[in-house]
Short mmCIF file of C-alpha atoms in Angstrom, two decimals:
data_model
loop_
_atom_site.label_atom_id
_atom_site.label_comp_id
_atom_site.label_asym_id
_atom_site.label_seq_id
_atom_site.Cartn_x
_atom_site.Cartn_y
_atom_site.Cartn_z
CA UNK A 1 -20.79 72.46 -33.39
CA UNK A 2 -17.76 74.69 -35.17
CA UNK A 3 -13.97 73.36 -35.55
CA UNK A 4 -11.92 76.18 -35.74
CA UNK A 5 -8.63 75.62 -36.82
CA UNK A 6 -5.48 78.14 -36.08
CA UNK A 7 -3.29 78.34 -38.61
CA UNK A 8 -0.07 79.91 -37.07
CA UNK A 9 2.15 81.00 -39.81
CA UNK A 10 6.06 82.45 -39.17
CA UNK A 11 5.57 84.22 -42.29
CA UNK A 12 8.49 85.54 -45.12
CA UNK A 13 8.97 88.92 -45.75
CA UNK A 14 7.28 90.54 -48.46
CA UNK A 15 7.33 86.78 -50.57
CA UNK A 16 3.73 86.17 -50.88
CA UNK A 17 4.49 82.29 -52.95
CA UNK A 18 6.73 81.41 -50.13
CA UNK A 19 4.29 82.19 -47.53
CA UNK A 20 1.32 80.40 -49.39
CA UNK A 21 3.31 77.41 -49.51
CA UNK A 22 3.73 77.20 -45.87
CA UNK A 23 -0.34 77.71 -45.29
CA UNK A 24 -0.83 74.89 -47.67
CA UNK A 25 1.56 72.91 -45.96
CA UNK A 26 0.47 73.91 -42.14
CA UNK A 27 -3.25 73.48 -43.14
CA UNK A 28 -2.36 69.81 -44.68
CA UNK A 29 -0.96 69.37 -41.29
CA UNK A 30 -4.14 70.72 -38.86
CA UNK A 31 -6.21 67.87 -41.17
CA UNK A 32 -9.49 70.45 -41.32
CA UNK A 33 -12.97 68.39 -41.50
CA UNK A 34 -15.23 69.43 -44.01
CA UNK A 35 -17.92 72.20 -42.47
CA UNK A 36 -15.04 73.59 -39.81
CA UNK A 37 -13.44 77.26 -40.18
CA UNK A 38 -9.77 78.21 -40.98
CA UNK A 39 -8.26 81.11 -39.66
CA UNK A 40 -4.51 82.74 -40.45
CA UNK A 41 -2.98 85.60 -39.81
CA UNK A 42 -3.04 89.51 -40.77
CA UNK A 43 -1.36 90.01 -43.88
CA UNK A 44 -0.13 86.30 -43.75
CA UNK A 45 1.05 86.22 -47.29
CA UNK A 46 3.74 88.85 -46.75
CA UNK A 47 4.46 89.87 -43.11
CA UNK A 48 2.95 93.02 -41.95
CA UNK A 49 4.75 95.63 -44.37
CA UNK A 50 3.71 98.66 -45.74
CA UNK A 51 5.50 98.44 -49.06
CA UNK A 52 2.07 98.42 -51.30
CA UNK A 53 4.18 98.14 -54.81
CA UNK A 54 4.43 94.55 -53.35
CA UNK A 55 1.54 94.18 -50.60
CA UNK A 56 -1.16 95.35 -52.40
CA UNK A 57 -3.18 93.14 -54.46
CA UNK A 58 -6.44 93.44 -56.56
CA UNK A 59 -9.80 91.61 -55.41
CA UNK A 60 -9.71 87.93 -56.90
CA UNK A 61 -5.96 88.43 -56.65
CA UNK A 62 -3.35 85.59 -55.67
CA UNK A 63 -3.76 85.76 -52.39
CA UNK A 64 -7.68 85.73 -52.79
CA UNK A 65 -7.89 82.60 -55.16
CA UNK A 66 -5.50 80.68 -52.59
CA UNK A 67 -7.59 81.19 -50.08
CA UNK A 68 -10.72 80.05 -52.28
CA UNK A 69 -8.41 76.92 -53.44
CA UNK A 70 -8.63 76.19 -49.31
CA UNK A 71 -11.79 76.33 -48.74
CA UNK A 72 -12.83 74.40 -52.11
CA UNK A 73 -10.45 71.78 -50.53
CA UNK A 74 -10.96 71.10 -47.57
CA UNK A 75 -14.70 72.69 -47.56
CA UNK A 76 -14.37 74.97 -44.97
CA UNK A 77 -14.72 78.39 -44.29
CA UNK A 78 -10.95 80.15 -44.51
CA UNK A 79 -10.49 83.27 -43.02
CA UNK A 80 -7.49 85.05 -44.21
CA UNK A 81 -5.91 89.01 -44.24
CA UNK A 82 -5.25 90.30 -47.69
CA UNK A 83 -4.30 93.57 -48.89
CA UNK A 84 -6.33 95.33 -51.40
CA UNK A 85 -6.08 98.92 -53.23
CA UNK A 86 -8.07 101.71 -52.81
CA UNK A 87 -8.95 103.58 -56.38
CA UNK A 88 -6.80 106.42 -54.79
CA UNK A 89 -3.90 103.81 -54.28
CA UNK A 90 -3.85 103.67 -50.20
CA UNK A 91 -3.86 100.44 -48.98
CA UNK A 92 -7.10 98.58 -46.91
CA UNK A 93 -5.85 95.61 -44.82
CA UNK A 94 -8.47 93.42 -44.69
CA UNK A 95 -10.10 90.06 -43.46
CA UNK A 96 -11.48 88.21 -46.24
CA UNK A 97 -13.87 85.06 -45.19
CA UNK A 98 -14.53 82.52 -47.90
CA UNK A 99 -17.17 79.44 -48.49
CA UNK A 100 -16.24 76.20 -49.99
CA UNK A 101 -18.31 77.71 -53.04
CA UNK A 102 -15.70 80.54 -53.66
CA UNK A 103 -18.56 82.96 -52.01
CA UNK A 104 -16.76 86.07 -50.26
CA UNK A 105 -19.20 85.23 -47.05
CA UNK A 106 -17.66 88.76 -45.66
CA UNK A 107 -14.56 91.12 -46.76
CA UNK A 108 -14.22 93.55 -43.45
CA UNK A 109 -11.45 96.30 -43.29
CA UNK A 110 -9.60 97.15 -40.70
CA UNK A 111 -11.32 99.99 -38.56
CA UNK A 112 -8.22 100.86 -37.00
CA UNK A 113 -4.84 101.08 -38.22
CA UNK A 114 -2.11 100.56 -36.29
CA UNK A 115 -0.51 104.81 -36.06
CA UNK A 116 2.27 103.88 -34.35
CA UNK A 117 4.46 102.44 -37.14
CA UNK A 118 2.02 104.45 -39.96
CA UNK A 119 -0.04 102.13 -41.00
CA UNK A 120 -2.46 104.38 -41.00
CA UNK A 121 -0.95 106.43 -43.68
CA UNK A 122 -0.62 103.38 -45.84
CA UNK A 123 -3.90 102.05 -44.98
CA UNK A 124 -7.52 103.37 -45.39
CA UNK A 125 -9.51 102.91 -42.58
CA UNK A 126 -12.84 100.82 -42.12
CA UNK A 127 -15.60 102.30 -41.11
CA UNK A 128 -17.72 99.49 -40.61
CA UNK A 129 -18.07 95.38 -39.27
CA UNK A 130 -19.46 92.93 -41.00
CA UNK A 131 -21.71 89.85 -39.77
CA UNK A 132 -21.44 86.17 -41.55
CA UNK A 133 -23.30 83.06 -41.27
CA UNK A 134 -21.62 79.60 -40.86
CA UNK A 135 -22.75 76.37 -39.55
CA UNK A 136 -25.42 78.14 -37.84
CA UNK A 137 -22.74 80.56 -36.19
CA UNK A 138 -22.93 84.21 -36.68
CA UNK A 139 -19.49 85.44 -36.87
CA UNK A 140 -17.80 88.87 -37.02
CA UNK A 141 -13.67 89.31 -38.46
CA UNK A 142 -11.62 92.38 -36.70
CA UNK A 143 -8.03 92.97 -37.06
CA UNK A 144 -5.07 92.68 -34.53
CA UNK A 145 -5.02 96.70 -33.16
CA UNK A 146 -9.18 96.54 -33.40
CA UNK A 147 -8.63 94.65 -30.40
CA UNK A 148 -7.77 97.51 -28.67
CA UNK A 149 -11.05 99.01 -28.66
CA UNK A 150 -14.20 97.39 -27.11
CA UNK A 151 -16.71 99.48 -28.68
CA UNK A 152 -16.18 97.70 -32.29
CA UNK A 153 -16.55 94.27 -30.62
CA UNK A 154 -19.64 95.30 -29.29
CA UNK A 155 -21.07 97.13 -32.08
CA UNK A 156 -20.12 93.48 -34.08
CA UNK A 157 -22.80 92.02 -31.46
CA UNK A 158 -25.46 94.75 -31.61
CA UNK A 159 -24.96 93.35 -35.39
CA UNK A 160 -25.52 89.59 -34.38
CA UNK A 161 -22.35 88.27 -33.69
CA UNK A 162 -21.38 84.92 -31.76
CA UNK A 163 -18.24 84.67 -32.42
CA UNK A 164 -15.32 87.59 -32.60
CA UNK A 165 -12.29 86.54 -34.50
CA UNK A 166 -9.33 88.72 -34.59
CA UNK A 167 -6.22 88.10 -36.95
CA UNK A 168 -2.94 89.87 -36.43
CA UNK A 169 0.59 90.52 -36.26
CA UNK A 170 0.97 91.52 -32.46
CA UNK A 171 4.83 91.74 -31.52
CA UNK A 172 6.13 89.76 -28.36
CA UNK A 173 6.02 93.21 -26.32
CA UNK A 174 2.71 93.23 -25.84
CA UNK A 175 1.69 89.30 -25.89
CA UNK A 176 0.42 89.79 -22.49
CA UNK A 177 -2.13 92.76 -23.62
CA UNK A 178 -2.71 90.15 -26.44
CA UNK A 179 -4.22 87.50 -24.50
CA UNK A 180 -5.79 89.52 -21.48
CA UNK A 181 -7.83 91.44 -24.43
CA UNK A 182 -8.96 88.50 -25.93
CA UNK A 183 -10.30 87.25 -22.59
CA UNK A 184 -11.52 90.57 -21.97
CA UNK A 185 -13.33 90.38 -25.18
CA UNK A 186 -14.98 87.23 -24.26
CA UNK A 187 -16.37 87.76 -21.01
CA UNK A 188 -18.03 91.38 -21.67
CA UNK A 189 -19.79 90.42 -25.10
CA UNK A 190 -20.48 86.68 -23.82
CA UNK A 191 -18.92 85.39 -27.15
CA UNK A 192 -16.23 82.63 -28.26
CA UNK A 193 -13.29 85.07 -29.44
CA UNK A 194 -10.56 83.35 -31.84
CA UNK A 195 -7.11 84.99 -31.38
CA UNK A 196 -4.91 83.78 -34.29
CA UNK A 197 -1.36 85.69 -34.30
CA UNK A 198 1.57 85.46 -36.80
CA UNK A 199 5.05 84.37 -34.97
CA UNK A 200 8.72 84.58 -36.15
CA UNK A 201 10.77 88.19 -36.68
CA UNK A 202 10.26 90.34 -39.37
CA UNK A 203 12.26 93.32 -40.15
CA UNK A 204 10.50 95.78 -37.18
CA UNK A 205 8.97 92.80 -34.66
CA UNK A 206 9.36 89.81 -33.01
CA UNK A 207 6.26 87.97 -32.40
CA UNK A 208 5.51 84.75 -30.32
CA UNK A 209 2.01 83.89 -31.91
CA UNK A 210 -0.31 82.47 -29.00
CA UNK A 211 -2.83 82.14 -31.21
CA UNK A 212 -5.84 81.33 -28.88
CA UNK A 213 -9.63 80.33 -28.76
CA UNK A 214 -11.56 82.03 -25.62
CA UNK A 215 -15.07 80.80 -24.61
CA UNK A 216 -17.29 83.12 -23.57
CA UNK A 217 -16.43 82.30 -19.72
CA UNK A 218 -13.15 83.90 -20.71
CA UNK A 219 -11.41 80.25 -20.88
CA UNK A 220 -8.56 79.36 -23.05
CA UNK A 221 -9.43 76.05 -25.26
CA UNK A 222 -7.09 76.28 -27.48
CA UNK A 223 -3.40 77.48 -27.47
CA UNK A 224 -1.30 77.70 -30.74
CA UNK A 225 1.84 78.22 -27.85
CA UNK A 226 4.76 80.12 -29.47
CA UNK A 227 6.63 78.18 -32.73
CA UNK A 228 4.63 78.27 -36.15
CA UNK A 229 1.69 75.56 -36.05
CA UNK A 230 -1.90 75.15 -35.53
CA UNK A 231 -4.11 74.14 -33.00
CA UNK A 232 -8.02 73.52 -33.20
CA UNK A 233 -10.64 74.23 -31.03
CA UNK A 234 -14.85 72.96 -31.20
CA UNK A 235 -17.57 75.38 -30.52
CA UNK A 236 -20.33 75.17 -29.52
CA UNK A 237 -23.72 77.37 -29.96
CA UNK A 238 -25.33 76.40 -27.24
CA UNK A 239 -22.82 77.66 -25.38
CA UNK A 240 -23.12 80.93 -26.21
CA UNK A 241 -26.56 81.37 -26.69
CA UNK A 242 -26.81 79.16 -23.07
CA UNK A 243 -24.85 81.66 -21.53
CA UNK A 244 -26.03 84.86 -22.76
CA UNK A 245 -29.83 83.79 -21.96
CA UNK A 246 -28.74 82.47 -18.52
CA UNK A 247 -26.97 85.56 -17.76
CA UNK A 248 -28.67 88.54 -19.49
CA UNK A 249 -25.56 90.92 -18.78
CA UNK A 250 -26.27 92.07 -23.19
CA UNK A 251 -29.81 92.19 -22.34
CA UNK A 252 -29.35 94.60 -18.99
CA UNK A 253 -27.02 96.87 -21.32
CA UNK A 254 -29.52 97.60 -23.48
CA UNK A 255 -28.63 95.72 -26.38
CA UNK A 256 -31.54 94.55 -28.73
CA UNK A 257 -32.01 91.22 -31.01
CA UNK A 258 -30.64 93.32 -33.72
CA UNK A 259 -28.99 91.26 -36.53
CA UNK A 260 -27.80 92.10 -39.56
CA UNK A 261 -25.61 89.71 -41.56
CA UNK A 262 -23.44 89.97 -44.90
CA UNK A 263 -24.70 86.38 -45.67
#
């Protein structure tokens, strides 16, 4: 059994101490037990910008070692976006998982960024996923526009994964995409899919959060709603590995026992 904790962060433009602050302060709030996993947003510490003289930070940087300090706290697993610097000096938005330990358990980036506002002149594409181990979970970060295309999910499960979690800035326009993806995502890979979304306004967006925790029925169990937050979730293995034996809908694609995990 997993708690999964949604950390739903309205964060401040391009102010990276400000927005730390208020993940301290919102995780304080969720009260995380020791073993669960904490998840915030894309680019959390400074809104979803593309202004790398202030964005862009090296590995083991501030945003890094905060996310270390939460995980040495509370011991937990924190799942975080960060962005690091190529050596060419484009950006990779990424999803950093950390242990208790200070272990980088998985640092994935984003496979897809999002063209239609450039991000994808700012930022490097991914070309792979990544597969972690926690609590007996196998467990697979993907960014917010990721989301968008099924094949990565799937390849993330070829690759072992149980559970897909997606962090992201995803504007109010398309909240409804939001959540019917996530569901979507669910159902066809037979996998618990955690959602967690930034809300607030920033300069180009509005965003309304609805951070979310799908089971792999495709059921919400856990609903950040729309105002900064948290919510928490349990999962549960058996579920998932109930499910996908009882139903062999992976096995009749074609999909082997192939796993291959970062930790």
């Amino acid at each position: 059994m997993l708690n999964v904790y949604l950390i739903q962060v309205d964060s401040v433009w391009e102010d990276r101490a400000a927005n730390h602050a208020k993940a301290r302060r919102l995780i304080a709030e969720a009260e995380p037990k020791a073993g669960g996993l904490i998840v915030l947003p894309e680019t959390f510490s400074t809104g979803f910008s593309m202004n790398l003289p202030v964005t862009a930070e090296p590995e083991d940087g501030a945003t890094e070692q905060f996310l270390r300090e939460m995980a040495a706290q509370y011991q937990c697993c924190v799942v975080g976006g960060v962005v690091t610097q190529t050596t060419e000096g484009r950006g990779m938005n990424q999803s950093l998982a950390v242990a208790p330990d200070g272990a980088v358990l998985a640092r994935y980036t984003k496979n897809h960024p999002f063209s239609a506002i450039g991000e994808d002149k700012a930022h490097a594409a991914g070309t792979e996923v990544e597969v972690f181990a926690w609590q007996g979970l196998r467990i697979a970060p993907l960014i917010c526009y990721d989301l968008r295309f099924p094949e990565l999910a799937r390849t993330a499960v070829k690759a072992g994964a149980e559970v897909l979690i997606y962090i992201a800035a995803w504007p109010v326009k398309r909240i409804q995409h939001w959540i019917m993806l996530l569901q979507a995502r669910a159902i066809e890979n037979q996998a618990y899919v955690v959602g967690v979304n930034r809300c607030g306004t920033d300069p180009q967006f509005t965003y309304t959060g609805r951070s979310l925790v799908v089971d792999p029925h495709g059921i919400v169990i856990a609903d950040a709603a729309e105002r900064e937050g948290s919510a928490c979730a349990r999962i549960e293995p058996a579920v998932v590995r109930g499910w996908r034996e009882q139903f062999p809908a992976l096995r009749d694609a074609g999909m082997t026992n192939e796993v291959r995990m970062t930790q």
